[in-house]
Amino acid sequence: MMRFHTKPHQRWRLAFIAVYFTKILDSLTKKILEKNIPLLGPAIQRSPSYTSIDVQDVHVSDSNGEDDDDHQPQPHLHLPFLNIDQKMLTEMVRDKDYERLCQFGGIKQLLSVLETDEKAGINGADADLLHRRDVFGSNEYRRPPKKAFFRFVLEAFNDTIIIILMGCAILSLGFGIKQHGVGDGWYDGGSIVIAIFLVIIVSSVSNFRQSRQFQKLSSETSDIKVQVVRQGRRQPVSIFQLVVGDIVCLNIGDQVPGDGVLVEGHSLKVDESSMTGESDHVEIHEKDNPFLFSGTKISDGFGTMVVTSVGMNTAWGEMMSSIRRELDEQTPLQARLDKLASSIGKLGLAVALIVLVVLLARYFTGNTVGDDGKKEFNGSKTNMDKVMDSVVRIVSAAVTIVVVAIPEGLPLAVTLTLAYSMKRMMADQAMVRKLSACETMGSATTICTDKTGTLTLNMMKVVEFWLGKEAIEDDTYLGIAPTVLQLLQQAVGLNTTGSVCNLPSASVPEITGSPTEMAILTWAVVDLGMDIDGQKQSCEILHVEAFNSEKKRSGVLVRRASDRAIQTHWKGAAEMILAMCSHYFDKGGLTKVMDDDTRIQFGGIIEDMAAKSLRCIAFAYKQVPRENGQSHESLEETGMTLLGLIGLKDPCRPGVRRAVEECKEAGVKIKMITGDNIFTARAIAMECGILKPDEDLNNAVVEGVTFRNYSDEERMEKIEMIRVMARSSPFDKLLMVQSLKQKGHVVAVTGDGTNDAPALKEADIGLSMGIQGTEVAKESSDIVILDDNFTSVVTVLRWGRCVYNNIQKFIQFQLTVNVAALSINFVAAVSAGDVPLTAVQLLWVNLIMDTLGALALATERPTNDLLKKPPVGRTKPLISNVMWRNLLAQAFYQVAVLLILQFKGMDIFKVDEKVKNTLIFNTFVLCQVFNEFNARHMEKKNVFQGILKNRLFLGIIGFTIVLQVVMVEFLKKFANTERLNWGQWGACIGIAALSWPIAWLVKCIPVSEKQFLTFWKTSV
């Protein structure tokens, strides 16, 4: 803060300066208003509270017009963007108002005002980026408010059974207080209320945490990388770091990251269906429609744009801010589990109704006695309050049976295991976009994979170069004729989507683009001595045909500045380019006719390179007669002259052969689908282990054109044998997926290009590539493989099986509890007229098996043993015969033991009724604790294998035991229990521990493949 001196003459000086400066501001205002300067916004921006003025640098001079020596020139205070109206920019793009853009002076003036260089982009310094965000906003949109924790509590409470139980608890609380006073009367009803709230809170906390985790994953899926030019360098930045004025590089499949105007483009088409709903692709060009909308997708061509609006200033931002994206959609497995839960719930309701009727009948017929040994109901002599209290107690017991019977933990178990697996899969380089893919991947029977970047490293390098019929080695490049060398440099430098940046601070130029483009540009710069900037300055690009997966080539029509000659250049798959050529250059620069024998020789050169696992690319050119080059709308495709052939090496990824073997052991078939020629495809497949040298390859390897020309019968007959498809188009990949699904396969497909989107959507599991994948491919997929590695695909397969296996474990555990609890209460109610397990005790059991059991069993890590089993088919039942064997054995044992305790426990242990009921409760809970260990492995006899790796499981078991001790020993009135001595505790633990040897013996019993219960098969 400035400190003012208090001397009188200094105060007068400050006052004079203030008045003088005010007059200067007033005069500047008049001068600016008198000027007619074409700006994007008013020079003076008024509001009711202030007026902002663009103050220019003032140079003080004396009356003679000469500079005053006493006044040094003041530094220029540069405040950019004060004269830009963001609203006007937004409306210009939104309305596609080309006339307004022309009034502003066109794209050049727009770039000038935004202080953006067409080639070098913005300054990119931290201060510059910060200022642009302050003025124009950041590229983020307001998200809808998150679901509060209280909403989850209400949802958990809003259950019919819970509400009925709560009503019974409140009535019981009221009658208890009326009969026994507040001190002792609150225990029965109050303990039920507390137990209900405990169940609700635990369930709500769990769901709340999973919701927050899903939201975090949702934001991560939205964070895409954008290629921008800053300080002359092309670099990837997060879409959230984009600012107004950025120059963005756009290619096929990219998402437009902000509203903007096209700076330069070739054959650019945009899919605006996400904004306008129109399916037709819109052509974007500089002449009359240069406007690009945020959120739209590039469907063809490439170009650069300048960003004019970001975040909430775009229509996309406004739309997205009103959409709440939830990742907790119901998966197919959850739908099947809902059916299972419904079936069990109906059975439990029937048991509860029988128990209710029997207990009410026994009570009103005088067949029940109270604690004092007298009849509870004695006709009209019985107090009405006692009658109501008994009825409420009976209804509570019946309702609690329904609570235990309904397996509410099943959906929770699915949510927990999906959330847990999604979090872990992120660490294993797989980002889940669609929850159902986690579980479906476990059922995959076939994986259709790309070659480049998935099976290979996608780190390409030119290792062979043929000029004519001669291989050019490192020491023979100097012998290439200058005319041929110049044409090769033009072929590479003008027909590319990559870039070469010569940084002053670096000795080696920075090359960006796709791996193929980077390899070719590196070769041209290092070996051919290409100057890409010089090539672009010496030629004018007239027309571009961007690379696409069907033609497998890209072309460019150029006009040389020196002689105005027009040339066509093509680059692409070697055999495709070779078919277009009628002549070829030799090393000395002579043009020779390509006859049939020569064509066969070149074909042999291509095959030899392909056999070495090299990708073969050819360059061809043609001089276009002036009269034929006027339209500039199409490129010549015949009569070309072959410039040369190059072979690019892309090594296989380390570990990919082992991953392929693991898939084969798991019963999953691998099919490689690639755009490379058949020889390269075969060589790579053998290197990866998809093909073996000693097997018949006639039906195992096909070309895309052959596959699509099969009849439907032929295709269905041969599809099982096909393991490699070469020279395939996106349509061939889609056809492969459709055919495999018709054969009953569960198909996973990898894809990275825009044209792969139909196959990714059609597949049961679409796997897009995180590095090379386009945004269109990612949005069409279910899972994004972040490192583009096939080994990560196998990891996803392992996790998918783990999800399915964990849920089966929990189902086995929960059904055991359900069968035991229903049986013991039903038999005891019908025979003795009372239930040994009270409402509070049953709610505690419900908490153990629903929430804690789900946490313990749903968070097991995947093991390699999962890949030694065949895949789970589409129609295989959720509850297998192995599960029936295990759960029925444990349920029968628990029911038998508990019924013995119910009818003979008092005689065996010489205890009263209350201690007997406590023994039943304690034994029942401990049986579930020991059975959780059995549920860890459904077929393995050693249930303790890997137990120390799952600390959460051990923690939950320990927590459950501690709470059970507290319930029995310290919460007598709350849980309606009596304290047990050491001998009784030992008996409970011993009975429960017998479940381990029983499980070991039961697992020796073989099971049939035929489904055990047809009812359950149809239900789940």
Short mmCIF file of C-alpha atoms in Angstrom, two decimals, residues 622-851:
data_model
loop_
_atom_site.label_atom_id
_atom_site.label_comp_id
_atom_site.label_asym_id
_atom_site.label_seq_id
_atom_site.Cartn_x
_atom_site.Cartn_y
_atom_site.Cartn_z
CA LYS A 622 3.05 -37.46 -62.53
CA GLN A 623 3.52 -34.19 -64.40
CA VAL A 624 0.03 -32.89 -65.17
CA PRO A 625 -0.49 -31.05 -68.49
CA ARG A 626 -1.55 -27.47 -67.86
CA GLU A 627 -4.86 -27.84 -69.69
CA ASN A 628 -5.83 -30.80 -67.50
CA GLY A 629 -4.89 -29.19 -64.23
CA GLN A 630 -7.38 -26.37 -64.18
CA SER A 631 -10.15 -27.86 -62.06
CA HIS A 632 -7.83 -28.99 -59.25
CA GLU A 633 -10.63 -31.18 -57.85
CA SER A 634 -9.24 -34.66 -58.58
CA LEU A 635 -5.85 -36.32 -58.83
CA GLU A 636 -4.55 -38.44 -61.67
CA GLU A 637 -4.51 -42.13 -60.75
CA THR A 638 -3.03 -43.69 -63.88
CA GLY A 639 0.18 -43.34 -65.86
CA MET A 640 2.21 -42.52 -62.74
CA THR A 641 5.99 -42.78 -62.46
CA LEU A 642 7.34 -44.81 -59.53
CA LEU A 643 9.79 -42.76 -57.46
CA GLY A 644 10.83 -45.39 -54.95
CA LEU A 645 9.94 -48.05 -52.38
CA ILE A 646 10.69 -47.96 -48.65
CA GLY A 647 10.37 -50.66 -45.99
CA LEU A 648 9.47 -49.68 -42.43
CA LYS A 649 10.28 -51.96 -39.51
CA ASP A 650 7.87 -52.04 -36.57
CA PRO A 651 9.13 -54.54 -33.98
CA CYS A 652 6.77 -56.76 -32.01
CA ARG A 653 6.08 -55.65 -28.45
CA PRO A 654 8.00 -57.48 -25.73
CA GLY A 655 5.73 -60.01 -24.02
CA VAL A 656 3.13 -60.10 -26.79
CA ARG A 657 3.97 -63.71 -27.70
CA ARG A 658 3.43 -64.78 -24.08
CA ALA A 659 0.15 -62.83 -23.96
CA VAL A 660 -1.09 -64.62 -27.09
CA GLU A 661 -0.19 -67.97 -25.52
CA GLU A 662 -2.11 -67.02 -22.35
CA CYS A 663 -5.19 -66.26 -24.44
CA LYS A 664 -4.94 -69.63 -26.18
CA GLU A 665 -4.63 -71.38 -22.80
CA ALA A 666 -7.72 -69.49 -21.67
CA GLY A 667 -9.68 -70.79 -24.64
CA VAL A 668 -9.82 -67.39 -26.32
CA LYS A 669 -9.08 -67.26 -30.05
CA ILE A 670 -6.94 -64.44 -31.45
CA LYS A 671 -7.62 -63.08 -34.93
CA MET A 672 -5.30 -60.42 -36.36
CA ILE A 673 -6.94 -57.92 -38.72
CA THR A 674 -4.55 -55.57 -40.49
CA GLY A 675 -4.30 -53.29 -43.49
CA ASP A 676 -0.82 -54.57 -44.36
CA ASN A 677 -0.28 -56.92 -47.28
CA ILE A 678 -0.64 -60.65 -46.80
CA PHE A 679 3.10 -61.35 -46.61
CA THR A 680 3.78 -58.76 -43.88
CA ALA A 681 0.68 -59.91 -41.99
CA ARG A 682 1.75 -63.54 -42.11
CA ALA A 683 5.30 -62.74 -40.95
CA ILE A 684 4.09 -60.64 -37.99
CA ALA A 685 1.48 -63.28 -37.02
CA MET A 686 4.19 -65.93 -36.88
CA GLU A 687 6.46 -63.64 -34.87
CA CYS A 688 3.65 -63.03 -32.35
CA GLY A 689 2.64 -66.69 -32.09
CA ILE A 690 -0.79 -66.30 -33.70
CA LEU A 691 0.36 -68.62 -36.51
CA LYS A 692 2.76 -71.54 -36.30
CA PRO A 693 5.22 -72.38 -39.11
CA ASP A 694 4.26 -76.05 -39.24
CA GLU A 695 0.53 -75.60 -39.77
CA ASP A 696 -1.59 -75.29 -42.91
CA LEU A 697 -1.90 -71.57 -43.72
CA ASN A 698 -4.23 -71.85 -46.72
CA ASN A 699 -7.40 -71.23 -44.73
CA ALA A 700 -5.77 -69.43 -41.79
CA VAL A 701 -4.71 -66.33 -43.77
CA VAL A 702 -7.06 -64.47 -46.12
CA GLU A 703 -7.28 -61.03 -47.68
CA GLY A 704 -10.17 -58.71 -46.97
CA VAL A 705 -11.45 -58.77 -50.54
CA THR A 706 -11.56 -62.59 -50.48
CA PHE A 707 -13.39 -62.64 -47.16
CA ARG A 708 -16.04 -60.16 -48.24
CA ASN A 709 -16.63 -62.03 -51.50
CA TYR A 710 -17.40 -65.32 -49.74
CA SER A 711 -21.01 -66.42 -49.77
CA ASP A 712 -22.72 -66.39 -46.36
CA GLU A 713 -22.41 -70.19 -46.12
CA GLU A 714 -18.71 -70.15 -47.06
CA ARG A 715 -17.99 -67.35 -44.60
CA MET A 716 -19.70 -69.13 -41.70
CA GLU A 717 -17.90 -72.37 -42.58
CA LYS A 718 -14.40 -70.86 -42.79
CA ILE A 719 -14.54 -68.14 -40.14
CA GLU A 720 -13.45 -70.45 -37.32
CA MET A 721 -10.24 -71.32 -39.23
CA ILE A 722 -9.32 -67.75 -40.21
CA ARG A 723 -6.72 -66.25 -37.88
CA VAL A 724 -5.23 -63.48 -40.02
CA MET A 725 -7.01 -61.09 -42.37
CA ALA A 726 -4.71 -58.86 -44.46
CA ARG A 727 -5.47 -55.82 -46.63
CA SER A 728 -8.71 -55.45 -44.73
CA SER A 729 -11.03 -52.47 -44.81
CA PRO A 730 -13.16 -51.29 -41.85
CA PHE A 731 -16.13 -52.97 -43.55
CA ASP A 732 -14.25 -56.31 -43.50
CA LYS A 733 -13.63 -55.92 -39.77
CA LEU A 734 -17.32 -55.18 -39.19
CA LEU A 735 -18.29 -58.22 -41.30
CA MET A 736 -15.90 -60.40 -39.28
CA VAL A 737 -17.48 -59.26 -36.00
CA GLN A 738 -21.03 -59.84 -37.27
CA SER A 739 -20.17 -63.32 -38.55
CA LEU A 740 -18.49 -64.33 -35.29
CA LYS A 741 -21.49 -63.14 -33.26
CA GLN A 742 -23.79 -65.18 -35.51
CA LYS A 743 -21.68 -68.22 -34.63
CA GLY A 744 -22.33 -67.54 -30.94
CA HIS A 745 -18.99 -65.97 -30.04
CA VAL A 746 -18.56 -63.18 -27.51
CA VAL A 747 -16.32 -60.84 -29.50
CA ALA A 748 -13.82 -58.23 -28.33
CA VAL A 749 -12.40 -55.90 -31.00
CA THR A 750 -9.51 -53.44 -30.90
CA GLY A 751 -9.59 -50.33 -33.09
CA ASP A 752 -7.97 -46.92 -33.36
CA GLY A 753 -9.32 -45.24 -36.48
CA THR A 754 -12.51 -43.34 -37.18
CA ASN A 755 -13.61 -46.03 -39.62
CA ASP A 756 -13.27 -48.65 -36.88
CA ALA A 757 -16.23 -47.11 -35.03
CA PRO A 758 -18.91 -49.42 -36.57
CA ALA A 759 -16.95 -52.57 -35.62
CA LEU A 760 -16.25 -51.22 -32.11
CA LYS A 761 -19.96 -50.55 -31.59
CA GLU A 762 -21.03 -53.89 -33.07
CA ALA A 763 -18.63 -55.92 -30.91
CA ASP A 764 -19.62 -57.14 -27.46
CA ILE A 765 -16.54 -55.33 -26.11
CA GLY A 766 -14.97 -52.46 -28.06
CA LEU A 767 -11.35 -51.75 -27.12
CA SER A 768 -9.93 -48.48 -28.46
CA MET A 769 -6.33 -47.34 -28.31
CA GLY A 770 -5.46 -44.49 -25.96
CA ILE A 771 -2.34 -43.24 -27.77
CA GLN A 772 -3.07 -43.68 -31.48
CA GLY A 773 -6.86 -43.91 -31.20
CA THR A 774 -9.02 -41.11 -32.55
CA GLU A 775 -11.69 -39.54 -30.36
CA VAL A 776 -14.39 -41.09 -32.58
CA ALA A 777 -12.94 -44.56 -31.92
CA LYS A 778 -12.70 -43.89 -28.19
CA GLU A 779 -16.30 -42.72 -27.95
CA SER A 780 -17.46 -45.83 -29.82
CA SER A 781 -15.55 -48.15 -27.49
CA ASP A 782 -16.28 -49.63 -24.07
CA ILE A 783 -12.70 -49.70 -22.75
CA VAL A 784 -9.70 -47.55 -23.71
CA ILE A 785 -6.32 -49.35 -23.68
CA LEU A 786 -4.13 -46.50 -22.48
CA ASP A 787 -0.77 -47.91 -23.63
CA ASP A 788 -2.01 -49.49 -26.92
CA ASN A 789 -0.48 -52.78 -25.76
CA PHE A 790 -1.98 -56.22 -26.46
CA THR A 791 -0.68 -57.35 -23.05
CA SER A 792 -3.10 -54.84 -21.52
CA VAL A 793 -5.92 -56.44 -23.52
CA VAL A 794 -5.08 -59.74 -21.81
CA THR A 795 -5.08 -57.91 -18.47
CA VAL A 796 -8.60 -56.66 -19.23
CA LEU A 797 -9.60 -60.25 -20.02
CA ARG A 798 -8.20 -61.38 -16.67
CA TRP A 799 -10.06 -58.59 -14.83
CA GLY A 800 -13.29 -59.43 -16.65
CA ARG A 801 -13.10 -63.01 -15.47
CA CYS A 802 -12.21 -61.80 -11.99
CA VAL A 803 -15.36 -59.64 -11.83
CA TYR A 804 -17.55 -62.56 -12.89
CA ASN A 805 -15.78 -64.93 -10.49
CA ASN A 806 -16.02 -62.56 -7.52
CA ILE A 807 -19.74 -62.11 -8.04
CA GLN A 808 -20.22 -65.89 -8.23
CA LYS A 809 -18.33 -66.24 -4.94
CA PHE A 810 -20.62 -63.73 -3.27
CA ILE A 811 -23.76 -65.38 -4.66
CA GLN A 812 -22.61 -68.72 -3.26
CA PHE A 813 -21.94 -67.13 0.13
CA GLN A 814 -25.20 -65.20 0.28
CA LEU A 815 -27.44 -68.04 -0.86
CA THR A 816 -25.93 -70.20 1.87
CA VAL A 817 -26.95 -67.61 4.47
CA ASN A 818 -30.40 -67.24 2.94
CA VAL A 819 -31.14 -70.96 2.89
CA ALA A 820 -29.88 -71.46 6.46
CA ALA A 821 -31.69 -68.42 7.95
CA LEU A 822 -34.99 -69.19 6.24
CA SER A 823 -34.86 -72.87 7.16
CA ILE A 824 -34.06 -72.40 10.85
CA ASN A 825 -36.70 -69.70 11.37
CA PHE A 826 -39.34 -71.57 9.40
CA VAL A 827 -38.86 -74.91 11.19
CA ALA A 828 -38.60 -73.28 14.61
CA ALA A 829 -41.71 -71.15 14.07
CA VAL A 830 -43.84 -74.04 12.82
CA SER A 831 -42.68 -76.51 15.48
CA ALA A 832 -41.99 -74.40 18.56
CA GLY A 833 -44.02 -71.31 17.82
CA ASP A 834 -41.06 -68.96 18.21
CA VAL A 835 -38.06 -67.82 16.17
CA PRO A 836 -34.60 -68.22 17.76
CA LEU A 837 -33.11 -65.28 15.84
CA THR A 838 -34.60 -61.90 16.78
CA ALA A 839 -35.11 -58.93 14.47
CA VAL A 840 -31.94 -57.19 15.65
CA GLN A 841 -29.89 -60.37 15.28
CA LEU A 842 -31.21 -61.01 11.77
CA LEU A 843 -30.44 -57.40 10.79
CA TRP A 844 -26.89 -57.90 12.06
CA VAL A 845 -26.61 -61.06 9.94
CA ASN A 846 -28.02 -59.07 7.01
CA LEU A 847 -25.30 -56.45 7.51
CA ILE A 848 -22.58 -59.13 7.64
CA MET A 849 -23.62 -60.88 4.46
CA ASP A 850 -24.74 -57.85 2.44
CA THR A 851 -22.23 -55.07 2.99
#
